[in-house]
XYZ file of C-alpha atoms in Angstrom:
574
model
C 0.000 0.000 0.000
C 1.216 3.750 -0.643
C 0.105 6.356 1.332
C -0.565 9.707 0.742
C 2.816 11.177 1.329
C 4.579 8.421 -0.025
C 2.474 9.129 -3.249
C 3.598 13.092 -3.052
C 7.070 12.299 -2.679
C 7.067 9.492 -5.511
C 5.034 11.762 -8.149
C 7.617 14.715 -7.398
C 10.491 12.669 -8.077
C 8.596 11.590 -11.400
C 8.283 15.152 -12.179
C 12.319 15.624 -11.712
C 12.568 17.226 -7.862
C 15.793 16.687 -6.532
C 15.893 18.833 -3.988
C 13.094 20.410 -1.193
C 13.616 22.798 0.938
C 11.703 23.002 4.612
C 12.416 22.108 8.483
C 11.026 18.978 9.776
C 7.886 18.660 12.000
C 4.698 17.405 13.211
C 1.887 17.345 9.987
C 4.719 16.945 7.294
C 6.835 14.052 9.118
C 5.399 11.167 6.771
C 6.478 13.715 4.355
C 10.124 14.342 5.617
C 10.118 10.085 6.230
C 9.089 9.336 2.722
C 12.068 11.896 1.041
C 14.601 10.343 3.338
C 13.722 6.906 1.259
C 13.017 8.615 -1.980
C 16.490 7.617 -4.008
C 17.720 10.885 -5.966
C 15.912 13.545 -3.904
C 17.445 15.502 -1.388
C 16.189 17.033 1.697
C 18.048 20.281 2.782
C 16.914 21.637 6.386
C 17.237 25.851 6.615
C 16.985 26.984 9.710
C 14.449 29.553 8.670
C 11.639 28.477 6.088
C 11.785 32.153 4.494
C 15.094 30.657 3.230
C 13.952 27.445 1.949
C 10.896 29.216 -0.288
C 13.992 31.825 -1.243
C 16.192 28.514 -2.475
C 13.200 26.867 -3.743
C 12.520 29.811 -5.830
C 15.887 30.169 -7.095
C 15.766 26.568 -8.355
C 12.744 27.064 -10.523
C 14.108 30.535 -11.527
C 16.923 28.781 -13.057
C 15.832 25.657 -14.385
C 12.114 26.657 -15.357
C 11.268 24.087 -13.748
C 9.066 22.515 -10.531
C 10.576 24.342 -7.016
C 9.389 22.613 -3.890
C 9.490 23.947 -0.303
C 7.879 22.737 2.820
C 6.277 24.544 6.175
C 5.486 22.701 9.233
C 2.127 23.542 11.155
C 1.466 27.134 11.999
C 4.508 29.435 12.210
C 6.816 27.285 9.755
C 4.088 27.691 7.031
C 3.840 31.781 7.736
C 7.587 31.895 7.623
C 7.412 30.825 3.892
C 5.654 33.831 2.955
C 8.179 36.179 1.609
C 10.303 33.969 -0.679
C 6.884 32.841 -1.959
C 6.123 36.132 -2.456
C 9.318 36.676 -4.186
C 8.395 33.869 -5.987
C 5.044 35.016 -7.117
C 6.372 38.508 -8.721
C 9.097 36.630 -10.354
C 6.811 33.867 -11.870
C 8.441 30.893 -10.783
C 6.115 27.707 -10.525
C 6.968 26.741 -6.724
C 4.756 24.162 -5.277
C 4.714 24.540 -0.803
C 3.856 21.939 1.061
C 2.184 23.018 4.128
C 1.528 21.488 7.414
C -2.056 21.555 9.530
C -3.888 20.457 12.772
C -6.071 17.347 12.532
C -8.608 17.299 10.950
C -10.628 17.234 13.620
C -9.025 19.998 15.333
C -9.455 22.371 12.291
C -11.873 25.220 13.036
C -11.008 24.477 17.036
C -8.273 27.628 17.454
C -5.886 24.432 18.095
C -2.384 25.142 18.945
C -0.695 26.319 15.986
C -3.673 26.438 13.651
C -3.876 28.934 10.998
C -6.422 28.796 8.500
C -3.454 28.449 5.348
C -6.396 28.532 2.514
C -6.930 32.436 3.821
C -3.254 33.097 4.731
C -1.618 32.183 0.951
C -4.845 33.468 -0.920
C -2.994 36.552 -2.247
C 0.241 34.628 -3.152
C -0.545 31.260 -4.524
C -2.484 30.646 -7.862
C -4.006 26.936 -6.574
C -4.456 27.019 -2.686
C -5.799 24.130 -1.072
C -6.400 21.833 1.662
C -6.141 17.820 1.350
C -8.972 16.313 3.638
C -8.836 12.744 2.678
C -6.763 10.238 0.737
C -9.552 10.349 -2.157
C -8.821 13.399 -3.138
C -5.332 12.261 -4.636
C -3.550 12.459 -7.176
C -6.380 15.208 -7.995
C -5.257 18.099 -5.920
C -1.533 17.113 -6.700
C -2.263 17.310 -10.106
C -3.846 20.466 -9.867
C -1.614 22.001 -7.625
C 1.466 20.998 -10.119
C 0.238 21.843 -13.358
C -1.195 25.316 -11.657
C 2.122 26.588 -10.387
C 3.690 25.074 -13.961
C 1.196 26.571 -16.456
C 0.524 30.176 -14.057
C 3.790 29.805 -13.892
C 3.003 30.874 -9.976
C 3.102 29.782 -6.766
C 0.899 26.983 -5.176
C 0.242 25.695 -1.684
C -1.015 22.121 -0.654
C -1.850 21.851 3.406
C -1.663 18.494 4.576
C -3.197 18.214 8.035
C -1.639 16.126 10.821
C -3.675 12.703 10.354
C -3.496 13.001 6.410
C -0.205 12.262 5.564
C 0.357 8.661 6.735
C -2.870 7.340 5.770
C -3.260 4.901 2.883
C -4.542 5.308 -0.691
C -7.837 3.537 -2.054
C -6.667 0.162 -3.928
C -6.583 0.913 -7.303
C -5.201 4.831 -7.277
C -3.836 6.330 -10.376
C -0.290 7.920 -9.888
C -0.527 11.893 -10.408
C 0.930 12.758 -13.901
C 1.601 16.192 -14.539
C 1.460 18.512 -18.236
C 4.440 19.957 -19.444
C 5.030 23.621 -19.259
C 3.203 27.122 -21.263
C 3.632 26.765 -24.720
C 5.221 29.354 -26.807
C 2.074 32.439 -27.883
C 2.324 33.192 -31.282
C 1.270 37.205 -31.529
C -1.493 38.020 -33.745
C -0.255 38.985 -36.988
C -2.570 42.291 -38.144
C -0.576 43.358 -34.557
C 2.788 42.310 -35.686
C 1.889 44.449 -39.288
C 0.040 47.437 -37.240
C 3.414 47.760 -34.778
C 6.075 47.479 -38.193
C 4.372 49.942 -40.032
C 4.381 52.000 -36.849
C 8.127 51.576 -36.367
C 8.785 51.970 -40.163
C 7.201 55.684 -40.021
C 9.758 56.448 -37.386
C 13.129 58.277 -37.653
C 14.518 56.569 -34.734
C 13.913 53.618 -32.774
C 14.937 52.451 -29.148
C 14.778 48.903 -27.556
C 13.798 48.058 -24.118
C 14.408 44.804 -23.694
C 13.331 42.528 -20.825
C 13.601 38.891 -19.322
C 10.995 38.155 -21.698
C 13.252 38.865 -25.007
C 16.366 36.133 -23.544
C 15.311 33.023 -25.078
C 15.555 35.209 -28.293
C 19.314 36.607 -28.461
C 19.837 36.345 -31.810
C 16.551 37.821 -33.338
C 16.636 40.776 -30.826
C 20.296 41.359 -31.767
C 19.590 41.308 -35.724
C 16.167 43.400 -35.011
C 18.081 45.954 -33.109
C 20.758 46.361 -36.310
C 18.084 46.144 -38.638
C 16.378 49.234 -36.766
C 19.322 50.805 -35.816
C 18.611 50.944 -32.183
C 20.238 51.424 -28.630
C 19.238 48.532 -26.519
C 18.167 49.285 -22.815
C 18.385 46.208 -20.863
C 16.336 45.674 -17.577
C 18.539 43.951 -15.125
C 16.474 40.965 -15.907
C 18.165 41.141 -19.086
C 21.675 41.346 -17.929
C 21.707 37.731 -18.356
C 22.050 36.494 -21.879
C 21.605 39.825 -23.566
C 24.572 41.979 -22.176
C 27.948 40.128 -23.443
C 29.260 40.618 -27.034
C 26.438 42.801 -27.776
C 27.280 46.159 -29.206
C 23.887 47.530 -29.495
C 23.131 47.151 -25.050
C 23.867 50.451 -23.304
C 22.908 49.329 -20.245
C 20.150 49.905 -17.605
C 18.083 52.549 -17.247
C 16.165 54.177 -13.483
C 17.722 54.683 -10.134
C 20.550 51.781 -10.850
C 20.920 53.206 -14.868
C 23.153 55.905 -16.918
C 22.977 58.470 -18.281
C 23.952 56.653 -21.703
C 20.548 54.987 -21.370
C 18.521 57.645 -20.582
C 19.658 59.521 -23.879
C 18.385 56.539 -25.676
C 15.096 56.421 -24.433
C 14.662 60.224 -25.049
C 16.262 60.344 -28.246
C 13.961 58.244 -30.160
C 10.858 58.762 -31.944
C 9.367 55.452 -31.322
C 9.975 53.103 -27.878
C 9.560 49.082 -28.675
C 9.429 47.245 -25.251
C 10.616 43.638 -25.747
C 8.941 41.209 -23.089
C 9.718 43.190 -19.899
C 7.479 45.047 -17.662
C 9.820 47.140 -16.524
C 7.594 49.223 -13.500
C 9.364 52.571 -13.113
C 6.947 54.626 -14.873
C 8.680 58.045 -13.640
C 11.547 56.526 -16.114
C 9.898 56.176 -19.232
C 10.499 58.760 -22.029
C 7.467 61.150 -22.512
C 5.479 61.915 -26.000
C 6.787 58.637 -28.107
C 5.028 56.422 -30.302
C 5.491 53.148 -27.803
C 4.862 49.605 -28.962
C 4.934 46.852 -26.142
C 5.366 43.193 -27.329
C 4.695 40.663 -24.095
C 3.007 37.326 -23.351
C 0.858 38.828 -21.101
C -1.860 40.798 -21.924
C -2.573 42.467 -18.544
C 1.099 43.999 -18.402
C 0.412 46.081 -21.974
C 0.182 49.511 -21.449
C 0.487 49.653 -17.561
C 3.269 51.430 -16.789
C 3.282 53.949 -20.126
C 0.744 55.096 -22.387
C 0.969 51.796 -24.982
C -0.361 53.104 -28.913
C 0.431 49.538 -30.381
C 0.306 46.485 -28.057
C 1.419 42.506 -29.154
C -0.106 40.229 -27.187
C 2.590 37.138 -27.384
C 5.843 35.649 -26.916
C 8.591 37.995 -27.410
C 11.406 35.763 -29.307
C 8.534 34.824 -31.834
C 7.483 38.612 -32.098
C 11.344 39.825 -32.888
C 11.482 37.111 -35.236
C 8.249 38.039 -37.453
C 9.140 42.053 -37.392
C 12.846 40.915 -38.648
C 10.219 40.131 -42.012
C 8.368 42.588 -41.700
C 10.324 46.423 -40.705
C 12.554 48.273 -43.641
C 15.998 48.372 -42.282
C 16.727 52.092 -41.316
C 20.181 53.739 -42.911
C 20.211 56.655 -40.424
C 22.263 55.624 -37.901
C 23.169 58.499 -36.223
C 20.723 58.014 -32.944
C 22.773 54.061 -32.595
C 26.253 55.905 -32.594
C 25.770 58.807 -30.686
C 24.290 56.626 -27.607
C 27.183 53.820 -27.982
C 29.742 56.491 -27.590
C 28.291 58.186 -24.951
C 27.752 54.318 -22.863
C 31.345 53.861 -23.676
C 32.144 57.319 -22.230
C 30.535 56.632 -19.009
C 31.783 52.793 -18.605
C 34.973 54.178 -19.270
C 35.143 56.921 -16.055
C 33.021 54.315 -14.658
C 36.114 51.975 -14.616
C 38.529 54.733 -13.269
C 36.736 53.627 -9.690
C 38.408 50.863 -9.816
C 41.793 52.074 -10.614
C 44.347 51.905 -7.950
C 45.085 55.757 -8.691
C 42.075 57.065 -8.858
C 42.007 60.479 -7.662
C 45.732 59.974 -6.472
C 44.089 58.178 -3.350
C 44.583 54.119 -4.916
C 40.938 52.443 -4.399
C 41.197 53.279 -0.948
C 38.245 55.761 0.456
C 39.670 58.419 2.788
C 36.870 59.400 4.730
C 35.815 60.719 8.131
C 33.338 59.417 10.798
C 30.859 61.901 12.408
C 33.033 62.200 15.205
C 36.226 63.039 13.111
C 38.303 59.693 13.635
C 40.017 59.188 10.179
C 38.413 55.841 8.557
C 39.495 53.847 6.202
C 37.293 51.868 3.688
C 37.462 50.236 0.563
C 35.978 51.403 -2.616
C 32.757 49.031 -3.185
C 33.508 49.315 -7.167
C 36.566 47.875 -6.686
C 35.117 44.845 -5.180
C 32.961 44.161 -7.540
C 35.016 44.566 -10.469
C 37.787 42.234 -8.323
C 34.784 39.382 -8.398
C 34.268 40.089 -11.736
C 37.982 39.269 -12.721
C 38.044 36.114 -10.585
C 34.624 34.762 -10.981
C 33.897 31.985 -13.730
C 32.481 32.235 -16.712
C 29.602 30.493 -16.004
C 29.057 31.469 -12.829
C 25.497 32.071 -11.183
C 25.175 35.291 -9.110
C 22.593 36.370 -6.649
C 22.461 40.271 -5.505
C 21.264 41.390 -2.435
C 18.455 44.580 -2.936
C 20.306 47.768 -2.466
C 23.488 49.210 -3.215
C 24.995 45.441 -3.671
C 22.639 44.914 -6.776
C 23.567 48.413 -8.035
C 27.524 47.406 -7.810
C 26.615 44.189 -9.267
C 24.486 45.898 -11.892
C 27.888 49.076 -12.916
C 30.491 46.439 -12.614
C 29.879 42.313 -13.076
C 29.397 41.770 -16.614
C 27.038 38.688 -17.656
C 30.062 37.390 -20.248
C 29.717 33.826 -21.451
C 26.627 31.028 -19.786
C 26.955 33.917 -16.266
C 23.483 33.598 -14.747
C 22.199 36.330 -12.563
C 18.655 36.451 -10.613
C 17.557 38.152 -7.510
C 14.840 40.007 -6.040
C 14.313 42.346 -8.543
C 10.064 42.365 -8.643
C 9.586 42.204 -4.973
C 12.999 43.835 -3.733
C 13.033 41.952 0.009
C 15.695 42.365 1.708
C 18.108 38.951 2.663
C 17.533 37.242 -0.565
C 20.957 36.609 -1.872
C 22.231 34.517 0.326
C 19.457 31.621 0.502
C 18.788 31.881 -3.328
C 22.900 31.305 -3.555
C 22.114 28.344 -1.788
C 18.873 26.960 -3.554
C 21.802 27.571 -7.201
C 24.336 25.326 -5.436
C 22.433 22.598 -4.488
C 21.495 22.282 -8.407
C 25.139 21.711 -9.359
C 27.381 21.859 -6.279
C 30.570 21.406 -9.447
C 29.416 25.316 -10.646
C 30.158 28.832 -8.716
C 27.878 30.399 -6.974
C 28.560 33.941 -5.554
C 25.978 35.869 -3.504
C 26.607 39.439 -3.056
C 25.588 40.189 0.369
C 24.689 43.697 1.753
C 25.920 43.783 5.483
C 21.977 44.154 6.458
C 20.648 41.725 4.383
C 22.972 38.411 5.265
C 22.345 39.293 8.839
C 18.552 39.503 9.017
C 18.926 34.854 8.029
C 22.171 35.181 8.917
C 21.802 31.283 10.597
C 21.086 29.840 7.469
C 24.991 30.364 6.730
C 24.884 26.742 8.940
C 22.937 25.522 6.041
C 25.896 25.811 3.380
C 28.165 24.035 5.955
C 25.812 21.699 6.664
C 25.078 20.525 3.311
C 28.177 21.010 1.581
C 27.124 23.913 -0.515
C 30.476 26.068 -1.645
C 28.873 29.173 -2.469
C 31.110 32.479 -1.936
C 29.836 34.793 0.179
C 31.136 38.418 -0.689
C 29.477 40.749 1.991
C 29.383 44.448 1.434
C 30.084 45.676 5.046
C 29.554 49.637 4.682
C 27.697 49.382 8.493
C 24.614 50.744 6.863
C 21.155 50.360 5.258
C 23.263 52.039 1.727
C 19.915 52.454 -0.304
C 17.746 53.718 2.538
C 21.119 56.057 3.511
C 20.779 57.268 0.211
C 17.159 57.632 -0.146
C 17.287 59.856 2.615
C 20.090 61.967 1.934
C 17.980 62.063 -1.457
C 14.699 63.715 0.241
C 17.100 65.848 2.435
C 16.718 64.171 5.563
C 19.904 63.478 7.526
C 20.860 59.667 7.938
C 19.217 57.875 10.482
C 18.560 54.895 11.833
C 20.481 52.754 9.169
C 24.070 52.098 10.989
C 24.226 48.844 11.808
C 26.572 47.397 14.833
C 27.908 44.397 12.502
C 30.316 42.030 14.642
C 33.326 40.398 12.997
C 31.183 38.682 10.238
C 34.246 37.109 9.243
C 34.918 35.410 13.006
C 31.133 34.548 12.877
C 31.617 32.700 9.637
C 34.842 31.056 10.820
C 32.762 30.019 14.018
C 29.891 28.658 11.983
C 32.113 26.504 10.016
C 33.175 28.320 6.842
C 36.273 29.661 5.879
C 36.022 33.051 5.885
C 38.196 35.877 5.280
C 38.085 39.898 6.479
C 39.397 42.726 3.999
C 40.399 46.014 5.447
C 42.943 47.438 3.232
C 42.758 47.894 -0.763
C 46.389 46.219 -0.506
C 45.254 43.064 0.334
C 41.760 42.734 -1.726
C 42.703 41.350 -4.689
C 44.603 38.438 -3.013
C 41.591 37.844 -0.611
C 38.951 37.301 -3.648
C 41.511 35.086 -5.302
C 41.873 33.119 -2.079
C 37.912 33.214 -1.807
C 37.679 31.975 -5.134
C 40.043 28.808 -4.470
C 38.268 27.351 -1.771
C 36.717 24.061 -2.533
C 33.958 24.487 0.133
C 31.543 27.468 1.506
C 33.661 30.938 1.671
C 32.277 34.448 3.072
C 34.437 37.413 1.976
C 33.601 40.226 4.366
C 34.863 43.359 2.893
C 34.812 46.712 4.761
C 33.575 49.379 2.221
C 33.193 52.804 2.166
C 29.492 53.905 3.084
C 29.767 57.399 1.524
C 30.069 55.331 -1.894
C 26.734 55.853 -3.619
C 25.907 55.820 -6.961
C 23.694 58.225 -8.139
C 20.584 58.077 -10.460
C 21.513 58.853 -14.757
C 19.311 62.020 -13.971
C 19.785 64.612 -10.996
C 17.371 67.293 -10.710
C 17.941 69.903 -8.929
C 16.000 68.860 -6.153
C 18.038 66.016 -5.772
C 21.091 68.135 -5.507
C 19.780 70.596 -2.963
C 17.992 67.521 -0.903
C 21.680 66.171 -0.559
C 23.141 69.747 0.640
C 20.800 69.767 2.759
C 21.050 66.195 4.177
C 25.101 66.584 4.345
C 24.929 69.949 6.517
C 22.892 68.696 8.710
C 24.551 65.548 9.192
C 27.506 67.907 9.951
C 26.005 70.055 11.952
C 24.914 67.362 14.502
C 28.233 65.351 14.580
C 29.622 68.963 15.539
């Protein structure tokens, strides 16, 4: 006989789940029992489930593929919540298993009962609750193909007295459909959007996560059309190396390079990205949006022709159907200027820039010279030592902005993070959820100071289970992007220093080998020894905090908010 979470386990394995993510408990033991004798599937216990639905969503991020986590009754299920989340803005089919009372407890106010149907309403696309051993492989199925198809998050709750009981004789296995299929756009679109971008002088890309499958048809469609590309960050990955037409990323993490393109051309076509900074789009152009899903046309810029389809597929057909334009002035102008800025850009990272080496001198507020290292220099240092097919996970802040100016996505470099929902202390558990895919390939997290220590135990699991992902933490002491958002509005800087310990000692004391950076001297030497470590490695760098990098377009309220916020800081350190 099989019982129910025997059958789970066995039809997961089926689909090709090697790997879920959860801490083990009451409702889901028959669960936990049944992986431990599942051959090929792993079970990795976080210490916080956040973490496992961060991994879990890495996993499917990267493979397209089924991501499984798992929440024990009550609180371990609520922890989930924000890597699902993340998972649900980044559309990655994630399937959480979730723990409950009895059945005959449910409705009671039990210990630990929450009602999960209500709690994961907002985040899951199939939410549901299994109350007998009938009802598979039907929900499974369901739940499966729903988080495949969305692609989305969904959430099975197993209660307590569920899991271990047996299936009716004679149950089918759950089988499960294969992935969305490719959307061909409608072609009177395809002609309505080419005739639209024939009758303009100039032409500029936005490209998104949508447009990577399709490298070569965006590449010849931006020659054809003699366009600047603007890459979301999204985009980094795939789109960015050996492309001559990319100038990089536009908003608060963008150039100024980029924002000439956008405003320079007559006509904006948006390639498969939903890029949501509307204050960033380019006002009075002809804008034609191409993207698989309908409800993202024309909601974050007034849209005159919208494609309702797959972007690759899209390129492809307009490659038939635009006039190649011979005015290429608009292309050129915008190249030179993005190699302009990546060139003083680079200077950062020079050991003799501004006669100083990469070495920040700065001051404290009470007057004590500090020194710090330059955070470009860091990253460009990773980017020197880091493999070419190495998968990188950003922290949200200033450590996705360095990662954005100087790691470049060159050869099979994969790059996700939590660019839709933009929670803090994502790097390091999606790091982990990459390595435990292919524990032969590098994985580096970059890790603001703030965000590795708000799951900062979950550096046990990469000890624990022999994940060797390096660890490079960007310790300014502060909350950089809220430092600089403030500074920004002309409020002084408060309440974003943070009293960081030794993270290196931690490390050491958790079981990884770990290394501290203080000096410029001795940073390129410490990422190279990072870099040769066969297991788990946290580089924890000291960086300058007054290091921000600021937005392709100042206005002058910017500039006065930061006078303002810098004399005042003064004034009360005085």
């Amino acid at each position: 006989m099989t019982d129910v979470a025997e059958s789970i386990v066995e039809a997961l394995a089926r689909q090709g789940v090697t790997t879920i993510w959860g801490v083990v408990g009451d409702a889901l033991n028959p669960v936990t029992d049944a992986i431990r004798r599942q051959d090929g599937m792993e079970w990795i216990g976080v210490r916080h489930e956040e973490a496992g639905a961060f991994a879990a969503s890495a996993q499917a991020q990267l493979t397209g593929t089924l991501g499984v986590c798992m929440g024990t009754v009550g609180p371990g299920s609520i922890h989930l919540l924000n890597g699902l989340y993340d998972a649900k803005k980044s559309h990655a089919p994630v399937l959480a298993l979730c723990g409950q009372v009895p059945l005959a407890e449910l409705g009671s106010d039990f210990f630990q009962e929450v009602d999960n149907d209500a709690l994961f309403r907002d985040v899951a696309v199939f939410c549901r609750t299994i109350t007998s051993p009938e009802q598979l492989p039907g929900l499974l199925e369901q739940a499966v193909q729903s988080a495949l198809l969305a692609p989305g998050v969904a959430v099975l709750t197993l209660p307590g007295d569920i899991g271990a009981q047996d299936l009716p004789d004679g149950s089918a296995p759950a089988r499960f459909v294969d992935g969305p299929a490719r959307v061909a756009p409608d072609a009177g679109a395809l002609h309505e959007a080419a005739t639209a971008i024939d009758a303009a002088g100039s032409v500029a890309l936005l490209v998104g996560a949508g447009a990577r499958p399709a490298r070569a048809e965006v590449l010849a469609l931006a020659d054809r059309l003699a366009a600047p590309m603007v890459l979301t960050l999204k985009a980094k990955e795939g789109l960015e190396h050996d492309n001559p037409f990319q100038v990089g990323q536009t908003g608060l993490i963008g150039n100024p390079a980029a924002r000439k393109a956008l405003d320079g051309a007559e006509l904006l076509l948006m390639l498969g990205t939903d890029f949501p900074y509307s204050d960033w789009y380019p006002e009075g152009k002809v804008v034609v949006q191409v993207d698989i899903r309908g409800e993202h046309i024309g909601r974050r810029t007034a849209v005159r022709h919208g494609v309702v389809g797959d972007a690759g597929l899209a390129a492809a057909a307009l490659l038939e159907l635009v006039r190649p334009k011979s005015d290429r002035s608009h292309l050129e102008t915008v190249t030179g200027s993005y190699r302009d800025w990546r060139e003083r850009q680079l200077e950062l990272t020079d050991p003799g820039y501004d006669g100083r080496g990469v070495v920040a001198k700065v001051r404290s507020k009470f007057d004590n010279p500090d020194t710090r290292i330059r955070p470009e220099a860091l990253a460009a240092a990773v980017d020197s030592h880091a493999a070419a097919d190495a998968i990188f996970t950003s922290d949200t802040g200033m450590s996705t902005v360095w990662l954005s100016r100087f790691v470049t996505m060159r050869g099979t470099r994969r790059l996700i993070g939590s660019y839709n929902l933009g929670s803090m202390a994502n790097a390091m558990p999606q790091a982990l959820g990459a390595q435990a895919l292919d524990r032969s390939r590098e994985v580096v997290a970059f890790c603001g100071d703030g965000g590795l220590t708000m799951l900062l135990g979950d550096l046990i699991t990469a000890v624990s289970h022999r994940l060797p992902v390096r660890f490079v933490v960007f310790d300014n002491g502060r909350l950089g992007m809220v430092k600089l958002e403030q500074e920004q509005g002309g409020l002084p800087e408060f309440g974003t220093e943070l009293a960081n310990p030794d993270l290196a000692a931690v490390a050491r004391a958790m079981g990884l080998h770990a290394i501290r950076v203080e000096d410029a001297e001795s940073l390129d030497g410490a990422v190279r020894e990072a870099f040769a470590q066969d297991g788990p490695v946290l580089l924890d760098v000291i960086t300058n905090p007054e290091e921000v990098a600021l937005p392709p377009k100042v206005t002058p309220s910017d500039a006065w908010g930061f006078a303002v916020a810098k004399l005042s800081e003064t004034l009360e350190s005085r």
